[in-house]
Amino acid sequence: MHKITLLIFFASYVTSTAFAEGDYDKGKELAKSWECIACHGLTGNERRPEGPQIQSTPMLAGQPASYLARTLNQFKARVRVDDHLSSKMSDRAGALSGQDIEDIAAYFSAQKRY
Ligand code: HEC
């Protein structure tokens, strides 16, 4: 095999393992099992305020997957700490694996915004 072909083959292998793309179906299952949909809705369009809290649930539908994954990783690392007392986003995101986050991000980003 040509050296350059080998190189391209190797480079694409490395990129695909380093940035494993989110899986829509797994993301949907995770969004249900982790109860993300209880607050964000099945399609991530839910924006209802909770109880006496002032802040409403942010829109997830149609946001770029990279943005959703970044915010979840920020919650996970507690770089972003939610000020909504009952959502505990940091705790929830902290329990997700890096791949879970990619999958969930792929699912919500593919949803139509309405
Ligand atoms: C109890 C309600 C509740 C549940 C359950 C919940 N969230 Fe949230 N989520 C919120 C609220 C409220 C915020 C805004 C928090 C803040 O910034 O103070 C938020 C913020 C977010 C954000 C940031 C969006 C943005 O544009 O700023 C993402 C992404 C997110 N949630 C995804 C998830 C995922 C994935 C799950 C399941 C693992 C989940 N949420 C479970 C209520 C919830």
mmCIF file of C-alpha atoms and ligand atoms in Angstrom:
data_model
loop_
_atom_site.group_PDB
_atom_site.id
_atom_site.type_symbol
_atom_site.label_atom_id
_atom_site.label_comp_id
_atom_site.label_asym_id
_atom_site.label_seq_id
_atom_site.Cartn_x
_atom_site.Cartn_y
_atom_site.Cartn_z
ATOM 1 C CA MET A 1 0.000 0.000 0.000
ATOM 2 C CA HIS A 2 1.144 3.514 -0.754
ATOM 3 C CA LYS A 3 2.549 5.431 2.195
ATOM 4 C CA ILE A 4 0.106 8.285 1.681
ATOM 5 C CA THR A 5 -2.867 5.896 1.570
ATOM 6 C CA LEU A 6 -1.724 4.347 4.803
ATOM 7 C CA LEU A 7 -1.407 7.776 6.328
ATOM 8 C CA ILE A 8 -4.928 8.810 5.318
ATOM 9 C CA PHE A 9 -6.286 5.499 6.551
ATOM 10 C CA PHE A 10 -4.565 5.976 9.900
ATOM 11 C CA ALA A 11 -5.635 9.621 10.199
ATOM 12 C CA SER A 12 -9.301 8.821 9.600
ATOM 13 C CA TYR A 13 -9.145 5.974 12.091
ATOM 14 C CA VAL A 14 -7.729 8.279 14.772
ATOM 15 C CA THR A 15 -10.323 11.006 14.128
ATOM 16 C CA SER A 16 -13.215 8.574 14.165
ATOM 17 C CA THR A 17 -12.225 7.114 17.519
ATOM 18 C CA ALA A 18 -11.345 10.460 19.105
ATOM 19 C CA PHE A 19 -14.622 12.094 18.081
ATOM 20 C CA ALA A 20 -17.092 9.236 18.052
ATOM 21 C CA GLU A 21 -20.183 10.738 16.495
ATOM 22 C CA GLY A 22 -23.355 10.815 18.546
ATOM 23 C CA ASP A 23 -25.862 8.023 17.978
ATOM 24 C CA TYR A 24 -29.426 9.349 17.546
ATOM 25 C CA ASP A 25 -31.230 6.197 18.750
ATOM 26 C CA LYS A 26 -29.021 5.718 21.778
ATOM 27 C CA GLY A 27 -29.420 9.412 22.541
ATOM 28 C CA LYS A 28 -33.200 9.064 22.500
ATOM 29 C CA GLU A 29 -33.073 6.103 24.892
ATOM 30 C CA LEU A 30 -30.705 7.981 27.213
ATOM 31 C CA ALA A 31 -32.880 11.101 27.155
ATOM 32 C CA LYS A 32 -35.774 8.925 28.347
ATOM 33 C CA SER A 33 -33.905 6.815 30.897
ATOM 34 C CA TRP A 34 -32.148 9.834 32.427
ATOM 35 C CA GLU A 35 -35.476 11.677 32.487
ATOM 36 C CA CYS A 36 -34.154 14.636 30.508
ATOM 37 C CA ILE A 37 -37.523 14.613 28.751
ATOM 38 C CA ALA A 38 -39.379 15.192 32.026
ATOM 39 C CA CYS A 39 -38.247 18.817 31.928
ATOM 40 C CA HIS A 40 -37.029 19.395 28.367
ATOM 41 C CA GLY A 41 -39.841 17.423 26.689
ATOM 42 C CA LEU A 42 -39.478 14.453 24.321
ATOM 43 C CA THR A 43 -38.374 16.755 21.492
ATOM 44 C CA GLY A 44 -36.450 19.230 23.645
ATOM 45 C CA ASN A 45 -39.010 21.939 22.967
ATOM 46 C CA GLU A 46 -40.416 22.160 26.476
ATOM 47 C CA ARG A 47 -39.842 25.560 28.019
ATOM 48 C CA ARG A 48 -42.140 25.541 30.983
ATOM 49 C CA PRO A 49 -41.149 27.225 34.187
ATOM 50 C CA GLU A 50 -41.051 24.894 37.156
ATOM 51 C CA GLY A 51 -43.073 25.541 40.288
ATOM 52 C CA PRO A 52 -42.176 28.762 42.014
ATOM 53 C CA GLN A 53 -38.881 29.047 40.096
ATOM 54 C CA ILE A 54 -38.564 31.969 37.739
ATOM 55 C CA GLN A 55 -36.228 30.409 35.212
ATOM 56 C CA SER A 56 -37.747 28.316 32.457
ATOM 57 C CA THR A 57 -36.229 25.191 30.946
ATOM 58 C CA PRO A 58 -34.003 26.149 28.003
ATOM 59 C CA MET A 59 -34.758 25.021 24.441
ATOM 60 C CA LEU A 60 -32.649 22.058 23.301
ATOM 61 C CA ALA A 61 -34.378 21.250 19.988
ATOM 62 C CA GLY A 62 -32.355 22.152 16.930
ATOM 63 C CA GLN A 63 -29.375 23.514 18.835
ATOM 64 C CA PRO A 64 -26.083 22.453 17.258
ATOM 65 C CA ALA A 65 -24.905 19.130 18.708
ATOM 66 C CA SER A 66 -21.512 20.676 19.437
ATOM 67 C CA TYR A 67 -23.177 23.384 21.523
ATOM 68 C CA LEU A 68 -25.319 20.908 23.491
ATOM 69 C CA ALA A 69 -22.323 18.648 24.124
ATOM 70 C CA ARG A 70 -20.242 21.621 25.240
ATOM 71 C CA THR A 71 -22.844 22.842 27.745
ATOM 72 C CA LEU A 72 -23.302 19.324 29.120
ATOM 73 C CA ASN A 73 -19.543 18.930 29.492
ATOM 74 C CA GLN A 74 -19.447 22.296 31.245
ATOM 75 C CA PHE A 75 -22.117 21.120 33.700
ATOM 76 C CA LYS A 76 -20.243 17.841 34.135
ATOM 77 C CA ALA A 77 -16.986 19.669 34.912
ATOM 78 C CA ARG A 78 -18.945 22.168 37.027
ATOM 79 C CA VAL A 79 -17.529 25.021 34.968
ATOM 80 C CA ARG A 80 -21.176 25.925 34.549
ATOM 81 C CA VAL A 81 -23.299 25.429 37.616
ATOM 82 C CA ASP A 82 -27.036 25.755 37.177
ATOM 83 C CA ASP A 83 -28.758 28.323 39.289
ATOM 84 C CA HIS A 84 -32.073 26.508 38.966
ATOM 85 C CA LEU A 85 -32.300 24.805 42.336
ATOM 86 C CA SER A 86 -34.410 21.828 41.321
ATOM 87 C CA SER A 87 -32.842 20.887 37.985
ATOM 88 C CA LYS A 88 -29.467 19.722 39.327
ATOM 89 C CA MET A 89 -28.080 19.769 35.792
ATOM 90 C CA SER A 90 -24.521 19.483 37.071
ATOM 91 C CA ASP A 91 -25.330 16.292 38.991
ATOM 92 C CA ARG A 92 -27.172 14.794 36.051
ATOM 93 C CA ALA A 93 -24.505 15.656 33.481
ATOM 94 C CA GLY A 94 -21.828 14.449 35.884
ATOM 95 C CA ALA A 95 -23.333 10.955 35.764
ATOM 96 C CA LEU A 96 -23.183 10.800 31.951
ATOM 97 C CA SER A 97 -20.194 9.437 30.033
ATOM 98 C CA GLY A 98 -18.572 11.454 27.250
ATOM 99 C CA GLN A 99 -20.218 9.176 24.687
ATOM 100 C CA ASP A 100 -23.640 9.503 26.400
ATOM 101 C CA ILE A 101 -23.289 13.267 26.040
ATOM 102 C CA GLU A 102 -22.479 12.988 22.308
ATOM 103 C CA ASP A 103 -25.475 10.668 21.786
ATOM 104 C CA ILE A 104 -27.938 12.884 23.659
ATOM 105 C CA ALA A 105 -26.614 15.959 21.843
ATOM 106 C CA ALA A 106 -27.133 14.202 18.483
ATOM 107 C CA TYR A 107 -30.719 13.339 19.443
ATOM 108 C CA PHE A 108 -31.840 16.778 20.616
ATOM 109 C CA SER A 109 -30.025 18.651 17.865
ATOM 110 C CA ALA A 110 -31.919 16.631 15.227
ATOM 111 C CA GLN A 111 -35.297 17.692 16.657
ATOM 112 C CA LYS A 112 -37.408 20.282 14.933
ATOM 113 C CA ARG A 113 -37.819 23.495 16.870
ATOM 114 C CA TYR A 114 -41.361 24.761 17.307
HETATM 115 C C1 HEC B 1 -35.644 18.778 36.707
HETATM 116 C C2 HEC B 1 -35.663 19.355 35.370
HETATM 117 C C3 HEC B 1 -34.528 18.997 34.411
HETATM 118 C C4 HEC B 1 -34.077 17.747 34.063
HETATM 119 C C5 HEC B 1 -34.577 16.396 34.552
HETATM 120 C C6 HEC B 1 -33.008 17.950 33.098
HETATM 121 N N1 HEC B 1 -32.844 19.280 32.856
HETATM 122 FE FE1 HEC B 1 -31.481 20.107 31.559
HETATM 123 N N2 HEC B 1 -31.951 21.941 32.272
HETATM 124 C C7 HEC B 1 -32.966 22.242 33.172
HETATM 125 C C8 HEC B 1 -32.893 23.662 33.533
HETATM 126 C C9 HEC B 1 -33.830 24.395 34.471
HETATM 127 C C10 HEC B 1 -31.773 24.200 32.825
HETATM 128 C C11 HEC B 1 -31.197 25.606 32.931
HETATM 129 C C12 HEC B 1 -30.210 25.523 34.066
HETATM 130 C C13 HEC B 1 -29.416 26.771 34.336
HETATM 131 O O1 HEC B 1 -28.699 27.217 33.443
HETATM 132 O O2 HEC B 1 -29.482 27.287 35.454
HETATM 133 C C14 HEC B 1 -31.230 23.098 32.020
HETATM 134 C C15 HEC B 1 -30.166 23.220 31.144
HETATM 135 C C16 HEC B 1 -29.783 22.259 30.239
HETATM 136 C C17 HEC B 1 -28.864 22.445 29.125
HETATM 137 C C18 HEC B 1 -28.202 23.768 28.721
HETATM 138 C C19 HEC B 1 -29.027 24.385 27.604
HETATM 139 C C20 HEC B 1 -28.624 25.793 27.251
HETATM 140 O O3 HEC B 1 -28.829 26.190 26.080
HETATM 141 O O4 HEC B 1 -28.160 26.530 28.110
HETATM 142 C C21 HEC B 1 -28.734 21.256 28.501
HETATM 143 C C22 HEC B 1 -27.898 20.952 27.262
HETATM 144 C C23 HEC B 1 -29.558 20.307 29.229
HETATM 145 N N3 HEC B 1 -30.192 20.959 30.261
HETATM 146 C C24 HEC B 1 -29.694 18.966 28.911
HETATM 147 C C25 HEC B 1 -30.275 18.029 29.763
HETATM 148 C C26 HEC B 1 -30.087 16.602 29.665
HETATM 149 C C27 HEC B 1 -29.265 15.917 28.575
HETATM 150 C C28 HEC B 1 -30.777 16.034 30.685
HETATM 151 C C29 HEC B 1 -30.847 14.576 31.059
HETATM 152 C C30 HEC B 1 -29.563 13.958 31.376
HETATM 153 C C31 HEC B 1 -31.423 17.106 31.427
HETATM 154 N N4 HEC B 1 -31.080 18.289 30.836
HETATM 155 C C32 HEC B 1 -32.277 16.923 32.518
HETATM 156 C C33 HEC B 1 -33.905 21.339 33.664
HETATM 157 C C34 HEC B 1 -33.749 19.965 33.633
#
